[in-house]
Coordinates of C-alpha atoms and ligand atoms in Angstrom, one line a residue:
X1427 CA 132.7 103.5 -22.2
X1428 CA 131.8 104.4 -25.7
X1429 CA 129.9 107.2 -26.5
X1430 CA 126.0 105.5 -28.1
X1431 CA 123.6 108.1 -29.4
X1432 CA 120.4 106.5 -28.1
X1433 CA 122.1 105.3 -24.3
X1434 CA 123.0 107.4 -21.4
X1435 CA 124.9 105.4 -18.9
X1436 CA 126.1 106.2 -15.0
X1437 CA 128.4 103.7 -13.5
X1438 CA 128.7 104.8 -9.6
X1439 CA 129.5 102.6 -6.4
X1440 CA 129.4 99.2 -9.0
X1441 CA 125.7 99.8 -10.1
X1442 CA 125.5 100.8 -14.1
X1443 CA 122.3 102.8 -14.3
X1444 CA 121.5 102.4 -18.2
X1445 CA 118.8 104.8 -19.4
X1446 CA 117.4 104.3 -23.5
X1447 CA 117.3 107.7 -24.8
X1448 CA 115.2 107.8 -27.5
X1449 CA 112.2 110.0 -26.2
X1450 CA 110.7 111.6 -29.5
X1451 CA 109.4 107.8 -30.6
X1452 CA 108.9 107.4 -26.3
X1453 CA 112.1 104.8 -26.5
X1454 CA 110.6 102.6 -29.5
X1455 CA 113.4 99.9 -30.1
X1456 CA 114.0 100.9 -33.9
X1457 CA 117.1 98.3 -35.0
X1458 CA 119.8 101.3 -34.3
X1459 CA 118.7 101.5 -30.9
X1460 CA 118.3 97.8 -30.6
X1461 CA 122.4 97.5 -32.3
X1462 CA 123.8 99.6 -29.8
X1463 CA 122.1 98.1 -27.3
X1464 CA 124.0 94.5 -28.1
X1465 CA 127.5 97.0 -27.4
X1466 CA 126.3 98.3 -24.3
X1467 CA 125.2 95.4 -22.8
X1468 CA 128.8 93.9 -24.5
X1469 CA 130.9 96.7 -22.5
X1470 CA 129.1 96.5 -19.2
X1471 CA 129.4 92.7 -19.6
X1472 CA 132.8 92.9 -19.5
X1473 CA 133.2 95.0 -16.8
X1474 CA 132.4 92.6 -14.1
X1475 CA 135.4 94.2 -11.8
X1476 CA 133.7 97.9 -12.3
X1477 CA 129.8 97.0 -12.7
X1478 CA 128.2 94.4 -10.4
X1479 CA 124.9 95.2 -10.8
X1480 CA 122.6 97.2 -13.7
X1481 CA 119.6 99.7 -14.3
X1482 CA 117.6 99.9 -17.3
X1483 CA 115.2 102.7 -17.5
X1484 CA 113.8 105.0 -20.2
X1485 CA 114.1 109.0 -20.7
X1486 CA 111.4 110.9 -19.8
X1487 CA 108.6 110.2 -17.3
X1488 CA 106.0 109.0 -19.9
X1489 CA 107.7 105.7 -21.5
X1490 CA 109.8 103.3 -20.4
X1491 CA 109.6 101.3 -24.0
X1492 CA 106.5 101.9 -26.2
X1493 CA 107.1 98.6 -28.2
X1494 CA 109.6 97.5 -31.4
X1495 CA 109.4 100.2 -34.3
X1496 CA 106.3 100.3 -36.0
X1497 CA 107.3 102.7 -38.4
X1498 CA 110.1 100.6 -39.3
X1499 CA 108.4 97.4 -38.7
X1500 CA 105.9 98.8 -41.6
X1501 CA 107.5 98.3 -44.8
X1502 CA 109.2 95.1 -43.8
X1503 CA 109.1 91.8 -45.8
X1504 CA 108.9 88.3 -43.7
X1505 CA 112.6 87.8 -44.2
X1506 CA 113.3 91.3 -42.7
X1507 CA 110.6 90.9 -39.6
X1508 CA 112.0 87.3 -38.9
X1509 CA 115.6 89.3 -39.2
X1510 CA 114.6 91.7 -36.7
X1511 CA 112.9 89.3 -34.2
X1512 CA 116.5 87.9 -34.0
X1513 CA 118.3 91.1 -33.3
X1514 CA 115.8 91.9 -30.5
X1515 CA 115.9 88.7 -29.4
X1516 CA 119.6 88.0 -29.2
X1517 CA 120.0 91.4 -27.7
X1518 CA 117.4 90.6 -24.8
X1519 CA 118.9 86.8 -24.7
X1520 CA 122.3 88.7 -23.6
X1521 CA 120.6 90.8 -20.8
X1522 CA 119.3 87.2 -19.4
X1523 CA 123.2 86.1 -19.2
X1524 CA 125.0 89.0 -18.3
X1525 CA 127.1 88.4 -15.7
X1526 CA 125.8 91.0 -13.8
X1527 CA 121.8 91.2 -12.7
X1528 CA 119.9 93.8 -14.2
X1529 CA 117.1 95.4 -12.7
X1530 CA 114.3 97.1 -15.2
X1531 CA 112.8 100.8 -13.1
X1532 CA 109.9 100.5 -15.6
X1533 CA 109.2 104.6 -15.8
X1534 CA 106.1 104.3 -17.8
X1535 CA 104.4 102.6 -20.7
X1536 CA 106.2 99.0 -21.3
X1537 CA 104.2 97.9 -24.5
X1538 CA 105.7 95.1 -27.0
X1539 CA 109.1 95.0 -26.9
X1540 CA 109.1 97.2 -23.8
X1541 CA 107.3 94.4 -21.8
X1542 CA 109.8 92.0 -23.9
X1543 CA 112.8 94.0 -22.4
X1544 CA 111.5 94.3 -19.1
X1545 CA 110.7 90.5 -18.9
X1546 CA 114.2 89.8 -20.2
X1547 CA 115.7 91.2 -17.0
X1548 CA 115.7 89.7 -13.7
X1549 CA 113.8 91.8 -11.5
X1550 CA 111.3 94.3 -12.4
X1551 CA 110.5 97.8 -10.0
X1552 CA 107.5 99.5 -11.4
X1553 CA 106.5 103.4 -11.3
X1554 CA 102.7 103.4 -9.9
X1555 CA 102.2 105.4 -13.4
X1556 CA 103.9 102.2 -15.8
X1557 CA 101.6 99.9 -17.7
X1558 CA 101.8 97.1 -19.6
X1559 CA 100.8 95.3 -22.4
X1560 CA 101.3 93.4 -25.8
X1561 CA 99.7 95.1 -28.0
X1562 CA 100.9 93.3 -31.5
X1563 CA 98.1 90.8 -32.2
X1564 CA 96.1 94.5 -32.6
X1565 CA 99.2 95.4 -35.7
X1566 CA 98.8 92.1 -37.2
X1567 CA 101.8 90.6 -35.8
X1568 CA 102.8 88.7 -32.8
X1569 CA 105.7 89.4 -30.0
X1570 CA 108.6 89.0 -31.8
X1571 CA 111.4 89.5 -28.9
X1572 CA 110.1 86.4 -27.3
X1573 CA 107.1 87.7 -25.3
X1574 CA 105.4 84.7 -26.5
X1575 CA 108.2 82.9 -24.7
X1576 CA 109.0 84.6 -21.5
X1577 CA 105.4 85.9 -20.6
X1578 CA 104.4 82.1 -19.9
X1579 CA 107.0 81.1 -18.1
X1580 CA 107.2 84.3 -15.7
X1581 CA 103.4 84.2 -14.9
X1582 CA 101.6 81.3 -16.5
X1583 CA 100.4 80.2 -20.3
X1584 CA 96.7 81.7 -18.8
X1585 CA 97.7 85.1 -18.0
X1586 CA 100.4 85.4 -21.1
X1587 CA 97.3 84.2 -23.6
X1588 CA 94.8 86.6 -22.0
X1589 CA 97.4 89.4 -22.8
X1590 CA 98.8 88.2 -25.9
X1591 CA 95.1 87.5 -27.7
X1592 CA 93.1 90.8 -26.1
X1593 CA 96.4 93.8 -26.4
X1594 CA 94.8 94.9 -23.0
X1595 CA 97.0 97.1 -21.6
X1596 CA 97.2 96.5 -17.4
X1597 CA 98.2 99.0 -14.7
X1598 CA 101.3 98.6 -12.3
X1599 CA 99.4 97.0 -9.6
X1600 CA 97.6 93.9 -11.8
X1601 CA 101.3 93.2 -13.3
X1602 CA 102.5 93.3 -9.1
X1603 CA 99.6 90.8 -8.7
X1604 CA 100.8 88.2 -11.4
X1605 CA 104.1 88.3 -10.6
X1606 CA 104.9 90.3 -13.8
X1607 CA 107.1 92.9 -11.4
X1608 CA 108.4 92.6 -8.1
X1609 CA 107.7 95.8 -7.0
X1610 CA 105.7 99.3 -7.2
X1611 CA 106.3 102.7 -6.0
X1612 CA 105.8 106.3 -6.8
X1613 CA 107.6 107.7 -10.0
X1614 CA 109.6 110.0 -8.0
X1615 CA 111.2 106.9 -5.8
X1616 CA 112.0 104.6 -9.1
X1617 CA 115.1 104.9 -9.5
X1618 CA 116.1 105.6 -5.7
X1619 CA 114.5 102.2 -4.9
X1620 CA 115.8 100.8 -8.0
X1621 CA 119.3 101.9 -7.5
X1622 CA 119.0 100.9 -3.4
X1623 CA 118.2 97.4 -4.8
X1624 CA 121.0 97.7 -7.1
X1625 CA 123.4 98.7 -4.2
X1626 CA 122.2 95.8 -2.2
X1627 CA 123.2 93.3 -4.7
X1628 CA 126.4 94.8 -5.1
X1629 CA 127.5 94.6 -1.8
X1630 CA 127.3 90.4 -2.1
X1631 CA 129.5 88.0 -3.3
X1632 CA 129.7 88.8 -7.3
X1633 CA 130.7 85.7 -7.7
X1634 CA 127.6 84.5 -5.7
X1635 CA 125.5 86.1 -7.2
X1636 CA 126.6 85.8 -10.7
X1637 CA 125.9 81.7 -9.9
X1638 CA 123.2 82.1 -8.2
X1639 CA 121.5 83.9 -11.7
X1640 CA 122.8 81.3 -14.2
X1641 CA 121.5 78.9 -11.5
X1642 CA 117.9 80.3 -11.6
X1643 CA 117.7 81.0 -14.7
X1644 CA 119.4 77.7 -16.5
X1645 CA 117.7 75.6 -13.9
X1646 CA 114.7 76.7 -15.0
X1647 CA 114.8 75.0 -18.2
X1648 CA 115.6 71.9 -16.7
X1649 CA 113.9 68.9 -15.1
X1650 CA 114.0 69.5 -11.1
X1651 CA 116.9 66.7 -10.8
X1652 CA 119.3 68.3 -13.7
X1653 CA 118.3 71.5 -12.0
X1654 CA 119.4 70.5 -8.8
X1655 CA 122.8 68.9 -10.0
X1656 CA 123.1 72.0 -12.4
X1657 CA 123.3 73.9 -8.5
X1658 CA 125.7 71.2 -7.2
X1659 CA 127.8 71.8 -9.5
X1660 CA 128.2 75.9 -9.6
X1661 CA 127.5 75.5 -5.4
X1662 CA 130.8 73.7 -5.9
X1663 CA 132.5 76.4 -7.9
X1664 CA 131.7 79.3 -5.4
X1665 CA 134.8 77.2 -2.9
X1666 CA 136.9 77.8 -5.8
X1667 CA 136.8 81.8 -5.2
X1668 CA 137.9 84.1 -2.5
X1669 CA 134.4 85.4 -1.8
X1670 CA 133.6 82.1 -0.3
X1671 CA 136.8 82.8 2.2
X1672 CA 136.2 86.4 3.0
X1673 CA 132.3 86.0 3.3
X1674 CA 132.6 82.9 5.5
X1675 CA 136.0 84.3 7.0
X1676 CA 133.9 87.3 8.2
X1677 CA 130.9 85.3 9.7
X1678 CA 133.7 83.3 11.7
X1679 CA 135.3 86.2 12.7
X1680 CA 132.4 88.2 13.6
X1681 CA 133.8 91.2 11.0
X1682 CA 132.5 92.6 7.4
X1683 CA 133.0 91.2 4.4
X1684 CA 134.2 93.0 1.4
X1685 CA 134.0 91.0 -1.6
X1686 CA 136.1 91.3 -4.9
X1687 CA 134.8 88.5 -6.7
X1688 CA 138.7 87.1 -7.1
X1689 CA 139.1 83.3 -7.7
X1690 CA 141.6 81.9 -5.3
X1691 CA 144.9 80.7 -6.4
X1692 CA 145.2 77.3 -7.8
X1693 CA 146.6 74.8 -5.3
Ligands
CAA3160 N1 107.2 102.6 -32.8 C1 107.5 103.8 -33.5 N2 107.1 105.0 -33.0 C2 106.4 105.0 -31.9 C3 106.1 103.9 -31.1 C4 106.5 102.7 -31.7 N3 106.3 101.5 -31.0 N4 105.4 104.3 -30.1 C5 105.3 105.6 -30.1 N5 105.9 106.1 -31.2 C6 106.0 107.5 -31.7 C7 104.7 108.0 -32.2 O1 104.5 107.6 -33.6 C8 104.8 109.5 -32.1 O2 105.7 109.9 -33.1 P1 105.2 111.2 -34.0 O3 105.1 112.3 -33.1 O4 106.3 111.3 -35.0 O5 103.9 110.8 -34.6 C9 105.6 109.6 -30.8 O6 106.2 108.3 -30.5 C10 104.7 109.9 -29.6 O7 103.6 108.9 -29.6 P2 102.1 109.3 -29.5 O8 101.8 110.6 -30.2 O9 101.3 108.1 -30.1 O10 101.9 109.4 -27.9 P3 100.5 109.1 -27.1 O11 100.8 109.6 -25.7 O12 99.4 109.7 -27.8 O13 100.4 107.5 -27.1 C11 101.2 105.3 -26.8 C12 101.4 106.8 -26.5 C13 99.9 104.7 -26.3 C14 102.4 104.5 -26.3 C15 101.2 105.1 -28.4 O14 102.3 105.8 -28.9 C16 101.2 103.7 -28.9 O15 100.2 103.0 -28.9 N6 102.4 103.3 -29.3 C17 102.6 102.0 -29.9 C18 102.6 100.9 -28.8 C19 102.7 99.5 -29.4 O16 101.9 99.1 -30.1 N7 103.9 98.8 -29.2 C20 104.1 97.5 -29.7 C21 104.9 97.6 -30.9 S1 105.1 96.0 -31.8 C22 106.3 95.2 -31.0 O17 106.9 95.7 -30.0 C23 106.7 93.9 -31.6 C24 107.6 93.1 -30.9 O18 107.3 92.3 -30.0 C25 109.0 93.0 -31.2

Protein backbone atom coordinates (compact mmCIF):
# COMPACT_ATOMS: atom_id res chain seq x y z
CA UNK A 1 0.00 0.00 0.00
CA UNK A 2 0.94 3.59 -0.30
CA UNK A 3 2.36 5.43 2.30
CA UNK A 4 -0.77 8.37 3.63
CA UNK A 5 0.37 10.79 6.20
CA UNK A 6 -2.82 10.92 8.19
CA UNK A 7 -3.65 6.67 7.84
CA UNK A 8 -1.93 3.87 9.57
CA UNK A 9 -3.04 0.59 8.08
CA UNK A 10 -2.42 -3.29 9.31
CA UNK A 11 -3.57 -5.85 6.90
CA UNK A 12 -3.21 -9.40 8.82
CA UNK A 13 -5.22 -12.83 8.42
CA UNK A 14 -7.65 -10.73 5.55
CA UNK A 15 -8.83 -8.07 8.13
CA UNK A 16 -7.43 -4.28 7.19
CA UNK A 17 -7.40 -2.54 10.47
CA UNK A 18 -7.45 1.30 9.27
CA UNK A 19 -6.65 3.75 12.08
CA UNK A 20 -7.04 8.00 11.07
CA UNK A 21 -4.10 9.51 12.46
CA UNK A 22 -4.56 12.83 12.98
CA UNK A 23 -4.49 13.16 16.85
CA UNK A 24 -3.37 16.91 17.48
CA UNK A 25 -7.09 18.16 15.91
CA UNK A 26 -8.40 14.47 17.79
CA UNK A 27 -8.91 12.97 13.95
CA UNK A 28 -10.97 16.18 12.70
CA UNK A 29 -11.63 15.20 8.90
CA UNK A 30 -9.87 18.43 7.42
CA UNK A 31 -10.17 17.88 3.30
CA UNK A 32 -6.42 16.25 3.23
CA UNK A 33 -7.41 13.76 5.60
CA UNK A 34 -10.78 13.32 4.00
CA UNK A 35 -8.58 13.09 0.12
CA UNK A 36 -6.55 10.33 1.25
CA UNK A 37 -9.12 8.78 2.74
CA UNK A 38 -10.97 8.29 -0.95
CA UNK A 39 -7.24 6.36 -1.83
CA UNK A 40 -7.30 4.21 0.96
CA UNK A 41 -10.56 3.15 0.80
CA UNK A 42 -9.61 2.88 -3.29
CA UNK A 43 -6.56 0.48 -2.48
CA UNK A 44 -8.24 -1.69 0.08
CA UNK A 45 -11.19 -1.85 -2.34
CA UNK A 46 -9.26 -3.40 -4.65
CA UNK A 47 -7.77 -5.79 -2.77
CA UNK A 48 -10.62 -8.04 -2.35
CA UNK A 49 -8.16 -11.24 -2.67
CA UNK A 50 -5.85 -9.77 0.30
CA UNK A 51 -8.67 -7.75 2.54
CA UNK A 52 -12.07 -9.35 3.23
CA UNK A 53 -13.05 -7.51 5.92
CA UNK A 54 -11.99 -3.66 7.51
CA UNK A 55 -11.43 -1.64 10.81
CA UNK A 56 -11.77 1.94 11.16
CA UNK A 57 -10.64 3.43 14.30
CA UNK A 58 -8.99 6.65 15.51
CA UNK A 59 -5.36 7.28 17.20
CA UNK A 60 -5.34 7.87 20.65
CA UNK A 61 -7.86 6.86 23.23
CA UNK A 62 -9.71 10.18 23.46
CA UNK A 63 -11.37 10.59 19.78
CA UNK A 64 -12.44 8.45 17.33
CA UNK A 65 -13.52 11.58 14.94
CA UNK A 66 -14.35 14.97 16.65
CA UNK A 67 -16.36 16.19 13.56
CA UNK A 68 -15.37 17.86 9.80
CA UNK A 69 -12.70 20.78 10.21
CA UNK A 70 -13.99 23.73 11.85
CA UNK A 71 -11.02 25.60 11.49
CA UNK A 72 -11.13 25.00 7.85
CA UNK A 73 -14.80 24.95 7.65
CA UNK A 74 -14.49 28.74 9.00
CA UNK A 75 -13.50 30.89 6.22
CA UNK A 76 -15.43 28.97 3.71
CA UNK A 77 -17.88 30.42 1.12
CA UNK A 78 -21.27 28.39 0.21
CA UNK A 79 -19.70 27.15 -2.91
CA UNK A 80 -16.64 25.78 -0.96
CA UNK A 81 -18.96 24.21 2.11
CA UNK A 82 -21.33 22.63 -0.62
CA UNK A 83 -17.70 21.45 -2.24
CA UNK A 84 -16.70 19.97 0.85
CA UNK A 85 -20.06 18.26 1.78
CA UNK A 86 -19.39 16.37 -1.49
CA UNK A 87 -15.90 15.22 -0.83
CA UNK A 88 -17.00 13.84 2.66
CA UNK A 89 -19.81 12.53 1.28
CA UNK A 90 -18.55 10.74 -1.74
CA UNK A 91 -15.77 9.44 0.41
CA UNK A 92 -18.28 7.97 3.07
CA UNK A 93 -20.70 6.82 -0.03
CA UNK A 94 -17.49 4.54 -1.04
CA UNK A 95 -17.17 2.92 2.49
CA UNK A 96 -21.03 2.03 2.09
CA UNK A 97 -20.01 0.00 -1.23
CA UNK A 98 -16.74 -1.35 -0.65
CA UNK A 99 -16.70 -4.66 -1.42
CA UNK A 100 -15.49 -5.52 1.75
CA UNK A 101 -17.65 -4.79 5.20
CA UNK A 102 -16.19 -2.38 7.36
CA UNK A 103 -16.58 -2.34 10.94
CA UNK A 104 -16.13 1.29 12.85
CA UNK A 105 -14.23 0.44 16.85
CA UNK A 106 -15.55 3.91 17.69
CA UNK A 107 -12.46 4.71 20.42
CA UNK A 108 -14.01 7.88 21.72
CA UNK A 109 -15.77 11.03 20.79
CA UNK A 110 -17.66 10.51 17.29
CA UNK A 111 -19.10 14.11 16.82
CA UNK A 112 -20.21 15.44 13.22
CA UNK A 113 -18.57 13.89 10.73
CA UNK A 114 -17.28 11.27 13.23
CA UNK A 115 -20.89 10.03 13.83
CA UNK A 116 -21.25 10.60 9.78
CA UNK A 117 -18.29 8.12 9.34
CA UNK A 118 -19.27 5.78 11.73
CA UNK A 119 -22.92 5.58 10.37
CA UNK A 120 -21.38 5.19 6.89
CA UNK A 121 -20.05 1.81 7.82
CA UNK A 122 -21.84 -1.31 8.46
CA UNK A 123 -21.52 -2.24 11.93
CA UNK A 124 -20.56 -0.11 14.69
CA UNK A 125 -18.50 -1.62 18.22
CA UNK A 126 -18.34 1.12 20.71
CA UNK A 127 -15.65 1.80 23.60
CA UNK A 128 -17.89 2.28 26.98
CA UNK A 129 -15.87 5.78 26.90
CA UNK A 130 -17.22 6.89 23.05
CA UNK A 131 -20.00 9.43 22.64
CA UNK A 132 -21.88 10.76 20.13
CA UNK A 133 -23.48 13.60 18.76
CA UNK A 134 -24.13 16.19 15.93
CA UNK A 135 -23.19 19.03 17.12
CA UNK A 136 -23.45 21.47 13.84
CA UNK A 137 -26.87 23.13 14.28
CA UNK A 138 -24.73 24.64 17.60
CA UNK A 139 -21.80 26.08 14.49
CA UNK A 140 -24.51 27.37 12.42
CA UNK A 141 -24.49 24.71 9.92
CA UNK A 142 -26.09 21.33 9.38
CA UNK A 143 -24.46 17.66 8.89
CA UNK A 144 -22.98 17.95 5.72
CA UNK A 145 -21.60 14.20 5.23
CA UNK A 146 -25.16 13.05 5.12
CA UNK A 147 -25.98 12.64 8.84
CA UNK A 148 -29.12 14.23 7.97
CA UNK A 149 -29.50 11.24 5.65
CA UNK A 150 -28.20 8.16 7.36
CA UNK A 151 -29.22 9.05 11.01
CA UNK A 152 -33.04 8.58 10.03
CA UNK A 153 -32.83 5.76 8.25
CA UNK A 154 -30.48 3.76 10.90
CA UNK A 155 -32.68 4.74 13.96
CA UNK A 156 -35.79 6.67 13.00
CA UNK A 157 -36.59 10.55 11.76
CA UNK A 158 -37.58 10.97 15.87
CA UNK A 159 -34.35 10.11 17.33
CA UNK A 160 -32.14 11.69 14.24
CA UNK A 161 -34.36 15.22 14.81
CA UNK A 162 -33.92 15.14 18.59
CA UNK A 163 -30.09 14.91 17.91
CA UNK A 164 -29.79 16.95 14.96
CA UNK A 165 -31.97 20.10 16.54
CA UNK A 166 -30.59 19.84 20.41
CA UNK A 167 -26.24 18.91 19.49
CA UNK A 168 -26.81 16.68 22.72
CA UNK A 169 -24.06 14.60 22.83
CA UNK A 170 -25.15 10.77 24.11
CA UNK A 171 -23.07 8.09 25.84
CA UNK A 172 -22.17 4.60 24.37
CA UNK A 173 -24.97 2.83 26.01
CA UNK A 174 -28.09 5.34 24.74
CA UNK A 175 -26.50 4.96 21.05
CA UNK A 176 -26.57 0.73 21.93
CA UNK A 177 -30.25 1.41 22.89
CA UNK A 178 -31.33 3.09 19.52
CA UNK A 179 -29.58 0.95 17.43
CA UNK A 180 -27.01 3.59 16.60
CA UNK A 181 -24.11 0.71 17.45
CA UNK A 182 -24.29 -2.85 17.70
CA UNK A 183 -22.15 -3.22 20.34
CA UNK A 184 -20.23 -1.84 23.70
CA UNK A 185 -17.26 -2.92 25.57
CA UNK A 186 -14.42 -1.64 27.53
CA UNK A 187 -11.72 0.51 25.74
CA UNK A 188 -9.16 -1.94 26.26
CA UNK A 189 -11.26 -4.89 24.41
CA UNK A 190 -12.22 -2.52 21.12
CA UNK A 191 -10.23 -3.41 18.92
CA UNK A 192 -9.80 -7.25 20.07
CA UNK A 193 -13.62 -7.53 19.79
CA UNK A 194 -13.55 -5.49 16.74
CA UNK A 195 -10.88 -7.35 14.99
CA UNK A 196 -12.60 -11.00 16.41
CA UNK A 197 -15.72 -9.67 14.49
CA UNK A 198 -13.61 -8.82 11.61
CA UNK A 199 -12.08 -12.40 11.63
CA UNK A 200 -15.47 -13.94 11.75
CA UNK A 201 -16.52 -12.31 8.62
CA UNK A 202 -13.57 -13.25 6.93
CA UNK A 203 -13.70 -16.70 7.38
CA UNK A 204 -17.27 -16.65 5.18
CA UNK A 205 -17.97 -16.84 1.80
CA UNK A 206 -16.46 -13.26 0.30
CA UNK A 207 -18.43 -13.58 -2.20
CA UNK A 208 -21.43 -14.14 0.25
CA UNK A 209 -20.95 -11.68 2.03
CA UNK A 210 -19.98 -9.13 -0.44
CA UNK A 211 -23.90 -9.86 -1.83
CA UNK A 212 -25.31 -10.19 1.13
CA UNK A 213 -24.08 -6.14 1.90
CA UNK A 214 -25.12 -4.74 -1.55
CA UNK A 215 -28.23 -6.70 -0.75
CA UNK A 216 -28.93 -4.91 2.59
CA UNK A 217 -27.86 -2.03 1.81
CA UNK A 218 -29.50 -1.43 -1.99
CA UNK A 219 -32.55 -3.24 -0.80
CA UNK A 220 -33.01 -0.84 1.59
CA UNK A 221 -33.83 1.82 -0.74
CA UNK A 222 -36.21 -0.16 -2.41
CA UNK A 223 -39.89 -1.04 -2.16
CA UNK A 224 -40.10 -4.62 -0.25
CA UNK A 225 -40.99 -6.41 -3.70
CA UNK A 226 -37.91 -4.73 -5.81
CA UNK A 227 -36.05 -5.54 -2.64
CA UNK A 228 -36.86 -9.00 -2.66
CA UNK A 229 -36.18 -9.54 -6.55
CA UNK A 230 -33.01 -7.26 -6.02
CA UNK A 231 -32.03 -10.67 -3.48
CA UNK A 232 -33.27 -13.15 -6.24
CA UNK A 233 -31.26 -11.87 -8.37
CA UNK A 234 -27.65 -11.64 -6.49
CA UNK A 235 -29.01 -15.17 -4.46
CA UNK A 236 -28.78 -16.33 -8.09
CA UNK A 237 -25.27 -15.00 -8.63
CA UNK A 238 -23.66 -16.69 -5.46
CA UNK A 239 -24.29 -20.47 -7.80
CA UNK A 240 -22.13 -18.73 -10.21
CA UNK A 241 -18.98 -18.88 -7.73
CA UNK A 242 -16.94 -21.53 -6.16
CA UNK A 243 -17.85 -20.54 -2.61
CA UNK A 244 -21.28 -21.87 -3.23
CA UNK A 245 -19.41 -25.38 -4.14
CA UNK A 246 -16.86 -25.56 -1.43
CA UNK A 247 -19.36 -24.12 1.34
CA UNK A 248 -22.12 -26.49 0.38
CA UNK A 249 -19.51 -29.18 -0.78
CA UNK A 250 -18.31 -29.08 2.87
CA UNK A 251 -21.74 -29.24 4.67
CA UNK A 252 -22.33 -32.45 2.34
CA UNK A 253 -19.27 -33.85 3.19
CA UNK A 254 -19.31 -33.21 6.73
CA UNK A 255 -15.54 -31.20 6.23
CA UNK A 256 -14.47 -27.33 6.49
CA UNK A 257 -14.80 -24.94 4.12
CA UNK A 258 -12.10 -22.70 2.98
CA UNK A 259 -13.37 -20.10 0.82
CA UNK A 260 -11.51 -18.03 -1.93
CA UNK A 261 -14.17 -16.08 -3.23
CA UNK A 262 -13.25 -17.54 -7.08
CA UNK A 263 -16.07 -17.49 -9.64
CA UNK A 264 -16.41 -20.93 -11.20
CA UNK A 265 -15.42 -21.46 -14.74
CA UNK A 266 -17.87 -20.66 -17.40
CA UNK A 267 -19.70 -23.77 -18.77
N1 LIG B 1 -12.13 20.68 13.79
C1 LIG B 1 -10.91 21.24 13.93
N2 LIG B 1 -10.18 21.11 15.05
C2 LIG B 1 -10.70 20.39 16.06
C3 LIG B 1 -11.96 19.77 15.99
C4 LIG B 1 -12.68 19.94 14.77
N3 LIG B 1 -13.87 19.35 14.56
N4 LIG B 1 -12.21 19.15 17.14
C5 LIG B 1 -11.14 19.36 17.93
N5 LIG B 1 -10.22 20.11 17.28
C6 LIG B 1 -8.93 20.57 17.78
C7 LIG B 1 -9.10 21.71 18.77
O1 LIG B 1 -9.27 22.93 18.10
C8 LIG B 1 -7.79 21.63 19.53
O2 LIG B 1 -6.77 22.19 18.74
P1 LIG B 1 -5.82 23.33 19.36
O3 LIG B 1 -5.08 22.62 20.45
O4 LIG B 1 -4.98 23.72 18.19
O5 LIG B 1 -6.71 24.39 19.86
C9 LIG B 1 -7.53 20.12 19.58
O6 LIG B 1 -8.33 19.55 18.55
C10 LIG B 1 -7.96 19.50 20.90
O7 LIG B 1 -9.32 19.86 21.12
P2 LIG B 1 -9.85 20.54 22.49
O8 LIG B 1 -8.75 21.33 23.13
O9 LIG B 1 -11.11 21.27 22.17
O10 LIG B 1 -10.11 19.23 23.37
P3 LIG B 1 -11.19 19.07 24.52
O11 LIG B 1 -10.89 17.75 25.15
O12 LIG B 1 -11.24 20.28 25.38
O13 LIG B 1 -12.60 18.99 23.77
C11 LIG B 1 -14.11 18.20 22.07
C12 LIG B 1 -12.86 17.90 22.91
C13 LIG B 1 -15.35 18.22 22.97
C14 LIG B 1 -14.23 17.09 21.04
C15 LIG B 1 -13.97 19.58 21.38
O14 LIG B 1 -12.71 19.61 20.72
C16 LIG B 1 -15.03 19.86 20.36
O15 LIG B 1 -16.13 20.23 20.73
N6 LIG B 1 -14.69 19.71 19.06
C17 LIG B 1 -15.59 20.03 17.99
C18 LIG B 1 -16.64 18.94 17.82
C19 LIG B 1 -17.64 19.33 16.76
O16 LIG B 1 -18.36 20.28 16.87
N7 LIG B 1 -17.70 18.54 15.66
C20 LIG B 1 -18.57 18.77 14.56
C21 LIG B 1 -17.86 19.52 13.48
S1 LIG B 1 -18.93 20.08 12.19
C22 LIG B 1 -19.10 18.74 11.15
O17 LIG B 1 -18.61 17.66 11.41
C23 LIG B 1 -19.85 19.06 9.90
C24 LIG B 1 -20.25 17.91 9.07
O18 LIG B 1 -21.21 17.22 9.28
C25 LIG B 1 -19.53 17.62 7.85
Amino acid sequence: MKEYKYFLIDIADYVATVTINNPKALNALSSPVVEEMISVIEELSAMTDEVRCVVITGAGEKSFVAGADIKEMYEMDPAQGKAYGILGSKAFQMIENMPQPVIAAVNGFALGGGCELAMACDIRIAADTASFAQPECGLGIIPGFAGTQRMARLCGKGFAKMMIYTCNRIKADEALAVGLVQKVVPLEELLPTAKKMASKIASNSPNAVKLAKSAINQGYEMDFVSGNLYESNLFGLCFANSDQVEGMGAFVNKGKATFTGKPLPKK
